[in-house]
Amino acid sequence: MYQASFQKHLDKLHCEGRYRIFADLKRRRGAYPLAQLRNASTEREVAVWCSNDYLGMSQHPLVLAAMHEAIDTVGAGSGGTRNIAGTTHYHVELEEELADLHGKETALVFTSAYIANDATLSTLVNLLPGLVIFSDEKNHASMIEGIRRGQGEKHIIRHNDLADLEAKLRKYPKNTPKLIAFESVYSMDGDIAPIAAICDLADKYNAMTYLDEVHAVGLYGPRGGGIAEREGVMDRVDIINGTLAKGFGVMGGYIASSRACCDAIRSFAPGFIFTTSLAPAAAAGAVAAIRHLKVSTLERARHQERAKTLKRRLTEERLPHIENPSHIVPVMVGDPIHCKSITDTLLAEHGIYVQPINYPTVPRGTERMRLTPSPVHTDEQMSRLISALKSLWSACPVAEGKYIRLAAE
């Protein structure tokens, strides 16, 4: 009975074209974005075009050296939760670097940005009785889950809609606790929030601001502090969430805020209290990445150039993608089965690895490939990608649908 129920759900995913298959990739140090694709009988080289290792920092010599040094010095695991023997000097250094990066009093490191969002947002509802949360409709699943688990009052705001946000804020007395939760760079469409304008509304209606900078830290701002740093508004944001697993190339997540706020989350959030802390080597690698990107702009400049070049070439070939001001390059398909078919063909015939993005990650009918060019993707690799996409779109009936017309307009 139980197994049949499991299989029924899996069969539905297969029928809808949404069943996900993990590629067995073996990355080679120093060769990123190339990797070896492994299966039962063969191993072949592929170019990875969908990684969130945006700057290739997972391969940076300083990061690798710091991780090796940490392993040689203290060993592999942390030994426990942060409360019980799991706080090493590497964790302390990391939180100091993150606080400095965002201009906050302190920071708190979690095992992932998902856990940081979930634990913090759910705990804030308990710490602030009567808290009303105003959440952008395109917020990440981790933010949605944290808000849901908090079981407090919430309102969903139309995406980046300041008028809708203000209309909902206006309904509450000024002394009602309020929190506006939003992202800087939205990872699927690549658009960017009007942070300063949202902070203006927060000031006007006495609300706190919670900004997820996961897809921006390391990538934007003079020192890699994200969009809020680039726009000079970090001091106006109350709580910043970020990751160590994308721009910084390692793993882990964090919040940066006031000392009292971080201490309260540290003291009351089960998702922090009862979780084994990051391995010291991961913390050490993250420290090295943050310190490097605070002073080096080469990676960010090259990253932006690669993204702009790819978008320009897609436009020139009339390939359907969403124009946006960020590094995210969504190539639109609009059908889950077809999307998977395209990515399967790219892998099998062209040695290009891209994962299809389907519901529930994006709304039905907006299925896509999410391309993430890095500073180390070459012109030759980009030409191969464009050539492969051209051949697939020219042979594909869906290419005559709405997305190709939008791209041509």
Coordinates of C-alpha atoms in Angstrom, one line a residue:
M1 CA 0.0 0.0 0.0
Y2 CA 2.7 2.5 1.0
Q3 CA 5.0 1.8 -1.9
A4 CA 2.1 2.0 -4.4
S5 CA 1.3 5.5 -3.0
F6 CA 4.9 6.6 -3.5
Q7 CA 5.0 5.3 -7.0
K8 CA 1.7 7.0 -7.9
H9 CA 3.1 10.3 -7.1
L10 CA 6.3 9.5 -9.0
D11 CA 4.3 8.4 -12.0
K12 CA 2.5 11.7 -12.0
L13 CA 5.8 13.6 -12.1
H14 CA 6.9 11.4 -15.1
C15 CA 3.7 12.1 -17.0
E16 CA 3.9 15.8 -16.5
G17 CA 7.6 15.9 -17.6
R18 CA 8.7 17.1 -14.2
Y19 CA 10.6 14.1 -12.8
R20 CA 14.1 15.2 -12.0
I21 CA 17.2 13.2 -12.8
F22 CA 20.5 14.1 -11.1
A23 CA 23.5 14.2 -13.3
D24 CA 26.5 12.4 -11.9
L25 CA 29.2 15.1 -12.4
K26 CA 32.8 14.9 -11.5
R27 CA 34.3 18.4 -11.6
R28 CA 38.0 18.7 -12.3
R29 CA 40.0 21.2 -10.2
G30 CA 41.1 24.1 -12.4
A31 CA 39.0 23.0 -15.3
Y32 CA 35.6 24.7 -14.4
P33 CA 33.1 25.0 -16.2
L34 CA 34.1 21.6 -17.6
A35 CA 33.2 18.4 -15.7
Q36 CA 33.1 14.7 -16.3
L37 CA 29.6 13.2 -16.7
R38 CA 29.5 9.7 -15.4
N39 CA 27.1 6.9 -15.9
A40 CA 27.3 3.1 -15.5
S41 CA 29.5 2.5 -18.5
T42 CA 31.1 5.7 -19.7
E43 CA 32.6 9.1 -18.6
R44 CA 32.7 12.1 -20.9
E45 CA 33.4 15.8 -20.7
V46 CA 30.6 18.3 -20.6
A47 CA 30.4 22.1 -20.2
V48 CA 28.3 23.1 -17.2
W49 CA 26.0 26.1 -17.9
C50 CA 23.6 26.1 -14.9
S51 CA 25.9 26.2 -11.9
N52 CA 25.3 28.7 -9.1
D53 CA 29.1 28.8 -8.5
Y54 CA 28.7 32.1 -10.2
L55 CA 32.3 33.3 -10.0
G56 CA 34.1 30.0 -10.0
M57 CA 35.3 30.7 -6.5
S58 CA 35.1 27.0 -5.6
Q59 CA 38.2 26.6 -7.7
H60 CA 40.1 29.6 -6.5
P61 CA 43.6 28.8 -5.2
L62 CA 43.2 30.9 -2.0
V63 CA 39.9 29.2 -1.1
L64 CA 41.4 25.7 -1.7
A65 CA 44.5 26.6 0.3
A66 CA 42.5 27.8 3.2
M67 CA 40.4 24.7 3.3
H68 CA 43.5 22.4 3.1
E69 CA 45.1 24.4 6.0
A70 CA 42.0 24.0 8.1
I71 CA 41.8 20.3 7.6
D72 CA 45.4 19.8 8.3
T73 CA 45.1 22.0 11.5
V74 CA 41.8 20.8 13.1
G75 CA 40.5 17.9 11.1
A76 CA 37.3 17.3 9.2
G77 CA 34.1 17.9 11.2
S78 CA 33.1 20.6 13.7
G79 CA 32.2 18.1 16.4
G80 CA 28.8 19.4 17.3
T81 CA 26.3 22.2 17.3
R82 CA 27.4 25.7 17.8
N83 CA 26.3 25.5 21.5
I84 CA 28.2 22.2 22.1
A85 CA 31.8 22.3 20.9
G86 CA 30.9 23.3 17.3
T87 CA 32.1 26.9 17.4
T88 CA 35.6 27.0 16.2
H89 CA 37.8 30.1 15.6
Y90 CA 37.0 29.7 11.8
H91 CA 33.3 30.2 12.6
V92 CA 34.1 33.3 14.7
E93 CA 36.3 34.7 11.9
L94 CA 33.6 34.0 9.3
E95 CA 30.9 35.9 11.2
E96 CA 33.2 38.8 11.7
E97 CA 34.0 39.0 8.0
L98 CA 30.3 38.8 7.1
A99 CA 29.3 41.6 9.6
D100 CA 32.0 43.8 8.1
L101 CA 30.9 42.9 4.6
H102 CA 27.4 44.2 5.3
G103 CA 28.2 46.9 7.7
K104 CA 26.2 45.3 10.5
E105 CA 27.0 44.8 14.2
T106 CA 27.3 41.0 13.8
A107 CA 26.3 38.0 11.7
L108 CA 25.1 34.4 12.4
V109 CA 26.2 31.5 10.2
F110 CA 23.9 28.6 9.4
T111 CA 24.4 25.4 7.4
S112 CA 22.6 26.8 4.4
A113 CA 20.8 30.0 3.3
Y114 CA 17.6 27.9 3.1
I115 CA 17.9 27.1 6.8
A116 CA 18.9 30.7 7.6
N117 CA 15.7 32.0 6.0
D118 CA 13.4 29.3 7.4
A119 CA 14.8 29.5 11.0
T120 CA 15.0 33.3 11.2
L121 CA 11.6 34.1 9.7
S122 CA 9.7 31.5 11.7
T123 CA 11.5 32.6 14.9
L124 CA 10.8 36.3 14.3
V125 CA 7.1 35.7 14.6
N126 CA 7.6 34.2 18.1
L127 CA 10.0 37.0 19.1
L128 CA 7.7 39.8 18.0
P129 CA 4.1 39.0 19.0
G130 CA 1.5 40.2 16.5
L131 CA 4.1 40.5 13.8
V132 CA 2.6 41.0 10.3
I133 CA 4.8 39.9 7.4
F134 CA 4.5 41.4 3.9
S135 CA 6.1 38.9 1.5
D136 CA 6.9 39.4 -2.2
E137 CA 5.0 36.8 -4.3
K138 CA 8.2 35.6 -6.0
N139 CA 10.2 35.0 -2.8
H140 CA 12.2 31.9 -2.5
A141 CA 10.7 28.7 -1.1
S142 CA 12.8 29.0 2.0
M143 CA 11.3 32.4 2.9
I144 CA 7.8 31.1 2.2
E145 CA 8.3 28.1 4.4
G146 CA 9.8 30.1 7.2
I147 CA 6.8 32.5 7.1
R148 CA 4.4 29.6 6.9
R149 CA 5.9 27.8 9.9
G150 CA 5.8 31.0 12.0
Q151 CA 2.0 30.9 11.7
G152 CA 1.7 34.6 12.0
E153 CA -0.4 37.0 9.9
K154 CA 1.0 37.5 6.4
H155 CA 0.2 39.3 3.2
I156 CA 1.5 38.4 -0.3
I157 CA 2.6 41.4 -2.3
R158 CA 2.5 41.6 -6.0
H159 CA 6.0 41.3 -7.3
N160 CA 8.0 44.5 -6.9
D161 CA 4.8 46.4 -6.7
L162 CA 5.3 49.4 -4.4
A163 CA 1.7 50.6 -4.6
D164 CA 0.4 47.2 -3.6
L165 CA 2.9 47.1 -0.7
E166 CA 1.9 50.5 0.6
A167 CA -1.8 49.7 0.3
K168 CA -1.4 46.7 2.5
L169 CA 0.9 48.5 5.0
R170 CA -1.5 51.3 5.3
K171 CA -4.2 49.1 6.8
Y172 CA -2.3 48.6 10.1
P173 CA -1.6 51.1 12.9
K174 CA 2.0 52.4 13.0
N175 CA 2.7 50.5 16.3
T176 CA 1.8 47.1 14.8
P177 CA 5.0 45.1 14.4
K178 CA 5.6 44.6 10.6
L179 CA 8.3 43.0 8.5
I180 CA 8.8 43.4 4.7
A181 CA 10.5 40.3 3.3
F182 CA 11.9 40.4 -0.2
E183 CA 14.9 39.5 -2.4
S184 CA 17.4 41.7 -4.2
V185 CA 18.0 39.5 -7.3
Y186 CA 15.2 37.2 -8.1
S187 CA 16.8 34.0 -9.2
M188 CA 14.4 32.7 -11.9
D189 CA 13.6 35.9 -13.8
G190 CA 16.7 37.9 -12.9
D191 CA 15.0 41.1 -12.0
I192 CA 16.0 43.3 -9.1
A193 CA 14.0 44.8 -6.3
P194 CA 13.7 48.6 -5.7
I195 CA 15.4 48.3 -2.3
A196 CA 15.6 52.0 -1.5
A197 CA 11.9 52.6 -2.3
I198 CA 10.9 49.6 -0.1
C199 CA 13.0 51.0 2.7
D200 CA 11.2 54.3 2.3
L201 CA 7.9 52.6 2.8
A202 CA 9.3 50.7 5.8
D203 CA 10.4 54.0 7.4
K204 CA 7.0 55.5 6.7
Y205 CA 5.0 52.7 8.2
N206 CA 7.4 51.6 10.9
A207 CA 8.3 48.2 9.4
M208 CA 11.5 46.2 9.6
T209 CA 13.1 45.0 6.3
Y210 CA 14.4 41.5 5.6
L211 CA 16.4 41.3 2.4
D212 CA 17.6 38.0 0.8
E213 CA 20.8 38.8 -1.1
V214 CA 21.6 35.1 -1.9
H215 CA 22.0 35.7 -5.6
A216 CA 23.9 39.0 -5.2
V217 CA 26.5 38.6 -2.5
G218 CA 30.0 38.4 -3.9
L219 CA 28.6 39.5 -7.3
Y220 CA 27.5 43.2 -6.8
G221 CA 28.8 46.2 -4.9
P222 CA 32.3 47.6 -4.5
R223 CA 33.2 44.8 -2.0
G224 CA 30.7 42.1 -3.0
G225 CA 28.1 43.1 -0.4
G226 CA 25.3 42.7 -2.9
I227 CA 22.7 45.0 -4.5
A228 CA 22.1 46.9 -1.2
E229 CA 25.8 47.8 -1.1
R230 CA 25.9 48.8 -4.8
E231 CA 23.0 51.1 -4.2
G232 CA 24.3 52.5 -0.9
V233 CA 21.4 51.3 1.3
M234 CA 22.8 48.5 3.4
D235 CA 22.4 50.6 6.5
R236 CA 18.7 50.9 5.9
V237 CA 18.1 47.2 5.7
D238 CA 17.5 45.6 9.1
I239 CA 18.3 41.9 8.3
I240 CA 20.3 40.7 5.4
N241 CA 20.3 37.0 4.4
G242 CA 23.1 35.6 2.2
T243 CA 24.8 32.4 1.1
L244 CA 28.3 31.1 1.1
A245 CA 27.5 28.6 -1.6
K246 CA 27.1 30.8 -4.7
G247 CA 29.2 33.8 -5.3
F248 CA 31.6 32.7 -2.5
G249 CA 31.8 29.1 -3.9
V250 CA 31.7 27.1 -0.7
M251 CA 28.6 26.3 1.4
G252 CA 26.5 27.7 4.2
G253 CA 24.2 30.6 4.8
Y254 CA 23.9 33.5 7.2
I255 CA 22.1 36.5 8.4
A256 CA 23.7 39.9 9.2
S257 CA 21.9 42.3 11.5
S258 CA 22.1 44.1 14.9
R259 CA 23.7 42.3 17.8
A260 CA 20.4 42.0 19.6
C261 CA 18.6 40.5 16.6
C262 CA 21.3 37.9 15.8
D263 CA 21.6 37.0 19.5
A264 CA 17.9 36.5 19.8
I265 CA 17.9 34.2 16.7
R266 CA 20.9 32.4 18.0
S267 CA 19.2 31.8 21.3
F268 CA 15.7 30.9 20.2
A269 CA 15.8 29.4 16.6
P270 CA 15.6 25.6 16.7
G271 CA 17.1 25.5 13.2
F272 CA 20.2 27.0 14.5
I273 CA 20.4 25.6 18.0
F274 CA 20.0 21.9 17.1
T275 CA 22.0 21.7 13.9
T276 CA 25.7 20.6 13.7
S277 CA 27.8 23.6 12.6
L278 CA 29.6 23.9 9.3
A279 CA 32.8 22.0 8.9
P280 CA 35.8 24.2 9.9
A281 CA 37.2 23.8 6.4
A282 CA 34.0 25.1 4.8
A283 CA 34.1 28.1 7.1
A284 CA 37.8 28.7 6.4
G285 CA 37.2 28.6 2.6
A286 CA 34.3 31.0 2.9
V287 CA 36.5 33.5 4.9
A288 CA 39.2 33.3 2.1
A289 CA 36.6 33.9 -0.6
I290 CA 35.0 36.8 1.2
R291 CA 38.3 38.5 1.9
H292 CA 39.5 38.1 -1.7
L293 CA 36.3 39.4 -3.2
K294 CA 36.3 42.4 -0.9
V295 CA 39.4 43.7 -2.7
S296 CA 39.2 42.1 -6.1
T297 CA 36.8 43.4 -8.7
L298 CA 38.2 41.3 -11.6
E299 CA 35.8 38.4 -11.1
R300 CA 32.7 40.7 -10.9
A301 CA 33.7 42.7 -14.0
R302 CA 34.3 39.6 -16.0
H303 CA 31.1 38.0 -14.8
Q304 CA 29.0 40.9 -15.8
E305 CA 30.7 41.0 -19.2
R306 CA 30.0 37.3 -19.8
A307 CA 26.3 37.7 -18.9
K308 CA 25.9 40.8 -21.2
T309 CA 27.6 39.0 -24.0
L310 CA 25.5 35.9 -23.8
K311 CA 22.3 38.0 -23.7
R312 CA 23.4 40.0 -26.7
R313 CA 24.1 36.8 -28.7
L314 CA 20.8 35.3 -27.7
T315 CA 19.1 38.5 -28.9
E316 CA 21.0 38.5 -32.2
E317 CA 19.8 34.9 -32.9
R318 CA 16.2 35.7 -31.8
L319 CA 16.4 33.1 -29.1
P320 CA 13.6 33.6 -26.5
H321 CA 15.1 34.9 -23.2
I322 CA 14.0 37.3 -20.5
E323 CA 15.8 40.6 -20.6
N324 CA 16.8 41.7 -17.1
P325 CA 19.5 43.8 -15.3
S326 CA 21.2 40.9 -13.6
H327 CA 23.5 38.0 -14.4
I328 CA 20.7 35.5 -14.7
V329 CA 19.9 34.4 -18.3
P330 CA 16.5 32.6 -18.5
V331 CA 15.9 31.0 -21.9
M332 CA 12.1 30.4 -22.2
V333 CA 10.5 27.2 -23.4
G334 CA 7.0 27.1 -21.9
D335 CA 6.4 23.4 -21.7
P336 CA 7.8 20.9 -19.2
I337 CA 8.2 17.9 -21.5
H338 CA 9.7 20.0 -24.3
C339 CA 12.0 21.7 -21.8
K340 CA 13.4 18.4 -20.6
S341 CA 13.7 17.2 -24.2
I342 CA 15.8 20.2 -25.1
T343 CA 18.1 19.8 -22.1
D344 CA 18.5 16.1 -22.7
T345 CA 19.5 16.7 -26.3
L346 CA 21.9 19.4 -25.3
L347 CA 23.6 16.9 -23.0
A348 CA 23.5 13.9 -25.3
E349 CA 24.4 15.5 -28.6
H350 CA 26.3 18.7 -27.7
G351 CA 28.0 18.0 -24.3
I352 CA 26.2 20.9 -22.7
Y353 CA 24.7 20.4 -19.3
V354 CA 21.7 22.6 -18.3
Q355 CA 18.9 21.5 -16.0
P356 CA 15.3 22.2 -17.0
I357 CA 13.5 24.5 -14.6
N358 CA 9.9 23.4 -14.2
Y359 CA 6.9 23.8 -11.8
P360 CA 6.9 24.3 -8.8
T361 CA 10.2 26.3 -9.1
V362 CA 8.5 28.5 -11.7
P363 CA 4.8 28.8 -12.7
R364 CA 3.3 26.3 -15.1
G365 CA 3.7 27.5 -18.7
T366 CA 6.9 29.4 -17.9
E367 CA 9.3 26.4 -18.0
R368 CA 12.8 27.4 -18.9
M369 CA 16.5 26.8 -19.0
R370 CA 18.4 29.0 -16.6
L371 CA 21.8 29.8 -17.9
T372 CA 24.5 31.2 -15.6
P373 CA 27.6 32.3 -17.5
S374 CA 30.7 32.6 -15.3
P375 CA 33.9 34.5 -15.7
V376 CA 35.6 31.4 -16.9
H377 CA 33.2 30.5 -19.7
T378 CA 35.1 31.1 -22.9
D379 CA 33.9 32.6 -26.2
E380 CA 34.3 29.2 -27.8
Q381 CA 32.1 27.5 -25.2
M382 CA 29.5 30.3 -25.6
S383 CA 29.5 29.9 -29.4
R384 CA 28.9 26.1 -29.0
L385 CA 26.0 26.9 -26.7
I386 CA 24.4 29.4 -29.1
S387 CA 24.9 27.1 -32.1
A388 CA 23.3 24.2 -30.3
L389 CA 20.3 26.3 -29.2
K390 CA 19.9 27.6 -32.7
S391 CA 19.7 24.1 -34.2
L392 CA 17.2 23.0 -31.6
W393 CA 14.9 26.0 -31.9
S394 CA 14.9 25.9 -35.7
A395 CA 13.7 22.2 -35.5
C396 CA 11.2 22.8 -32.8
P397 CA 7.5 23.6 -33.3
V398 CA 7.2 25.2 -29.8
A399 CA 9.8 27.8 -31.0
E400 CA 6.9 29.3 -33.0
G401 CA 5.0 29.9 -29.8
K402 CA 4.6 33.0 -27.6
Y403 CA 8.1 33.2 -26.3
I404 CA 9.9 33.5 -29.7
R405 CA 7.4 36.2 -30.7
L406 CA 8.2 38.1 -27.6
A407 CA 11.9 37.9 -28.3
A408 CA 11.4 39.2 -31.8
E409 CA 9.3 42.2 -30.7

